[in-house]
Short mmCIF file of C-alpha atoms in Angstrom, two decimals:
data_model
loop_
_atom_site.label_atom_id
_atom_site.label_comp_id
_atom_site.label_asym_id
_atom_site.label_seq_id
_atom_site.Cartn_x
_atom_site.Cartn_y
_atom_site.Cartn_z
CA MET A 1240 8.17 15.63 3.64
CA ALA A 1241 8.23 19.53 3.49
CA THR A 1242 12.42 20.91 3.30
CA GLY A 1243 12.09 23.26 4.69
CA ALA A 1244 14.02 24.76 1.62
CA PRO A 1245 12.35 27.44 -0.60
CA VAL A 1246 10.70 27.16 -3.66
CA LYS A 1247 10.53 29.38 -6.91
CA VAL A 1248 7.71 29.75 -8.97
CA SER A 1249 8.59 30.92 -12.81
CA PRO A 1250 7.34 34.49 -13.32
CA ASP A 1251 5.26 33.34 -16.13
CA VAL A 1252 3.17 31.95 -13.92
CA PRO A 1253 0.42 33.72 -12.82
CA ARG A 1254 -0.29 34.85 -8.78
CA GLU A 1255 -4.15 33.67 -8.56
CA ARG A 1256 -3.07 30.53 -9.93
CA VAL A 1257 -0.18 30.29 -7.36
CA ASP A 1258 -2.27 30.33 -4.67
CA MET A 1259 -4.72 27.92 -5.91
CA ILE A 1260 -1.98 25.39 -6.18
CA SER A 1261 -0.41 26.14 -2.39
CA GLY A 1262 -3.71 26.56 -1.18
CA PHE A 1263 -4.58 23.06 -3.01
CA PHE A 1264 -1.85 21.48 -1.26
CA GLN A 1265 -1.94 23.22 1.72
CA LYS A 1266 -5.33 21.01 2.13
CA THR A 1267 -4.00 18.25 1.38
CA GLY A 1268 -2.15 17.78 4.13
CA VAL A 1269 1.61 18.07 2.06
CA SER A 1270 3.42 20.29 3.60
CA ASP A 1271 1.92 17.95 7.29
CA PRO A 1272 5.13 16.16 9.05
CA ILE A 1273 4.78 12.88 10.01
CA PRO A 1274 4.97 11.72 12.94
CA PRO A 1275 8.24 9.67 13.40
CA ALA A 1276 6.18 5.98 13.96
CA TYR A 1277 5.47 6.45 10.70
CA ALA A 1278 8.62 8.05 9.13
CA ALA A 1279 10.58 5.21 10.13
CA PRO A 1280 11.89 2.09 8.35
CA ASP A 1281 8.84 0.53 8.10
CA GLY A 1282 6.11 2.56 9.48
CA TYR A 1283 3.74 1.91 6.80
CA SER A 1284 3.22 -1.61 9.30
CA GLY A 1285 1.45 0.26 12.30
CA LEU A 1286 -1.32 1.72 10.22
CA LEU A 1287 -1.78 -1.71 9.02
CA CYS A 1288 -1.62 -3.78 11.83
CA GLY A 1289 -4.85 -2.25 13.34
CA SER A 1290 -7.07 -2.99 9.43
CA LEU A 1291 -5.27 -6.59 7.89
CA ARG A 1292 -6.01 -10.21 9.12
CA ALA A 1293 -4.90 -12.86 8.33
CA GLY A 1294 -7.30 -14.55 7.21
CA ARG A 1295 -6.29 -18.51 6.35
CA VAL A 1296 -3.42 -18.81 5.95
CA GLN A 1297 -1.95 -22.05 4.45
CA ARG A 1298 1.76 -23.46 2.33
CA GLY A 1299 1.08 -21.49 -0.54
CA LYS A 1300 -1.82 -19.48 -0.26
CA VAL A 1301 -2.98 -16.83 1.65
CA SER A 1302 -6.08 -15.17 2.10
CA CYS A 1303 -7.17 -11.57 4.20
CA LEU A 1304 -9.43 -9.67 5.17
CA LEU A 1305 -9.08 -5.78 4.71
CA SER A 1306 -11.12 -2.94 6.20
CA VAL A 1307 -10.77 0.31 5.20
CA GLY A 1308 -11.17 3.16 7.28
CA PRO A 1309 -9.55 6.37 7.86
CA PRO A 1310 -6.27 5.87 8.50
CA LEU A 1311 -5.76 3.91 5.00
CA LEU A 1312 -8.03 7.18 2.90
CA ASN A 1313 -6.75 9.18 0.56
CA THR A 1314 -7.81 13.36 0.27
CA TYR A 1315 -10.98 12.44 -1.73
CA GLY A 1316 -12.32 9.64 0.69
CA GLY A 1317 -11.23 6.20 -1.16
CA LEU A 1318 -8.28 3.73 -0.18
CA HIS A 1319 -5.26 5.37 -0.90
CA GLY A 1320 -2.98 4.18 -3.92
CA GLY A 1321 0.24 3.83 -1.28
CA ALA A 1322 -1.50 1.41 0.89
CA VAL A 1323 -2.77 -0.78 -1.68
CA ALA A 1324 0.38 -1.38 -2.88
CA ALA A 1325 2.16 -1.57 0.96
CA VAL A 1326 -1.16 -3.90 1.99
CA ALA A 1327 -0.04 -6.66 -1.71
CA GLU A 1328 3.87 -6.03 -0.79
CA ARG A 1329 2.80 -7.19 2.74
CA VAL A 1330 0.37 -10.04 1.28
CA ALA A 1331 3.21 -11.26 -1.75
CA VAL A 1332 5.82 -11.90 1.27
CA GLY A 1333 3.56 -13.71 3.75
CA CYS A 1334 2.86 -15.93 1.14
CA ALA A 1335 6.01 -16.53 -0.08
CA ARG A 1336 7.02 -17.35 3.14
CA THR A 1337 4.39 -20.25 3.90
CA VAL A 1338 7.47 -21.89 1.41
CA MET A 1339 10.59 -20.42 1.90
CA ARG A 1340 12.99 -21.30 5.14
CA GLU A 1341 12.47 -18.52 8.10
CA ASP A 1342 16.37 -18.37 7.37
CA LYS A 1343 15.92 -16.73 3.75
CA GLU A 1344 15.35 -13.04 3.33
CA LEU A 1345 12.59 -11.89 1.06
CA PHE A 1346 12.83 -8.99 -0.32
CA LEU A 1347 9.63 -7.89 -3.63
CA GLY A 1348 11.72 -7.39 -6.22
CA GLU A 1349 8.75 -6.63 -9.22
CA LEU A 1350 5.10 -5.11 -7.96
CA SER A 1351 2.82 -4.15 -10.87
CA ILE A 1352 -1.01 -2.85 -10.40
CA SER A 1353 -3.91 -2.53 -11.91
CA TYR A 1354 -5.29 0.30 -10.27
CA LEU A 1355 -8.41 0.60 -11.82
CA SER A 1356 -10.95 2.36 -8.84
CA ALA A 1357 -10.32 3.26 -5.27
CA VAL A 1358 -12.24 1.47 -2.99
CA PRO A 1359 -14.32 3.51 0.20
CA SER A 1360 -14.30 3.62 3.33
CA ASN A 1361 -16.50 1.47 5.45
CA VAL A 1362 -15.21 -1.13 2.95
CA CYS A 1363 -13.94 -4.50 3.22
CA PHE A 1364 -12.73 -5.86 1.06
CA LEU A 1365 -10.63 -10.23 0.73
CA SER A 1366 -7.30 -9.76 -0.71
CA PHE A 1367 -6.09 -13.44 -1.77
CA GLN A 1368 -2.38 -14.27 -3.17
CA SER A 1369 -1.33 -17.61 -4.17
CA VAL A 1370 2.09 -18.95 -4.90
CA ILE A 1371 2.16 -19.72 -8.42
CA ILE A 1372 5.22 -20.72 -9.14
CA PHE A 1373 7.86 -21.45 -6.36
CA ALA A 1374 12.11 -21.95 -7.71
CA PHE A 1375 14.98 -22.06 -5.96
CA TRP A 1376 15.56 -18.75 -5.93
CA TYR A 1377 12.28 -17.65 -7.09
CA ILE A 1378 8.81 -17.65 -6.09
CA SER A 1379 6.06 -15.18 -7.58
CA ALA A 1380 3.46 -15.23 -7.23
CA MET A 1381 -0.95 -13.21 -8.02
CA SER A 1382 -3.41 -11.73 -5.82
CA ASN A 1383 -7.00 -10.92 -6.29
CA PHE A 1384 -8.64 -8.49 -4.24
CA SER A 1385 -12.43 -8.59 -3.99
CA THR A 1386 -14.81 -6.49 -2.26
CA ILE A 1387 -17.02 -8.09 0.24
CA ASP A 1388 -21.29 -7.81 1.29
CA ARG A 1389 -20.64 -7.28 5.98
CA GLY A 1390 -24.50 -6.98 5.41
#
């Protein structure tokens, strides 16, 4: 989010280069204001709700269907890396909820993602989440994502 503070550019950087980089950031919308609904805590829930659907929910296992559409795309037309992390977090917490009492607060302590390539627009994929370790205060889960053919 833009702070409005002036930016200092080194005099060693040629003006053409500064203009090119500024133009790139303006085209990507990085300076555009974030709508209040999405700037709020947990604001990404609204973005995910229209795209993420629970499939099968069992104790320790959850499967979901994610439809990749415009709200989740990056500038290049692929699934935004932040959307990947948001989906992984949401499904992980949902899966952990199947084995943990509702009065217990949950948080994601660590998330590791191997992001090989972006999923293109108009593709659906399944997320399978499984609890692999469940101890008194510790839950470890594993996710697998795979595209599905809707044709």
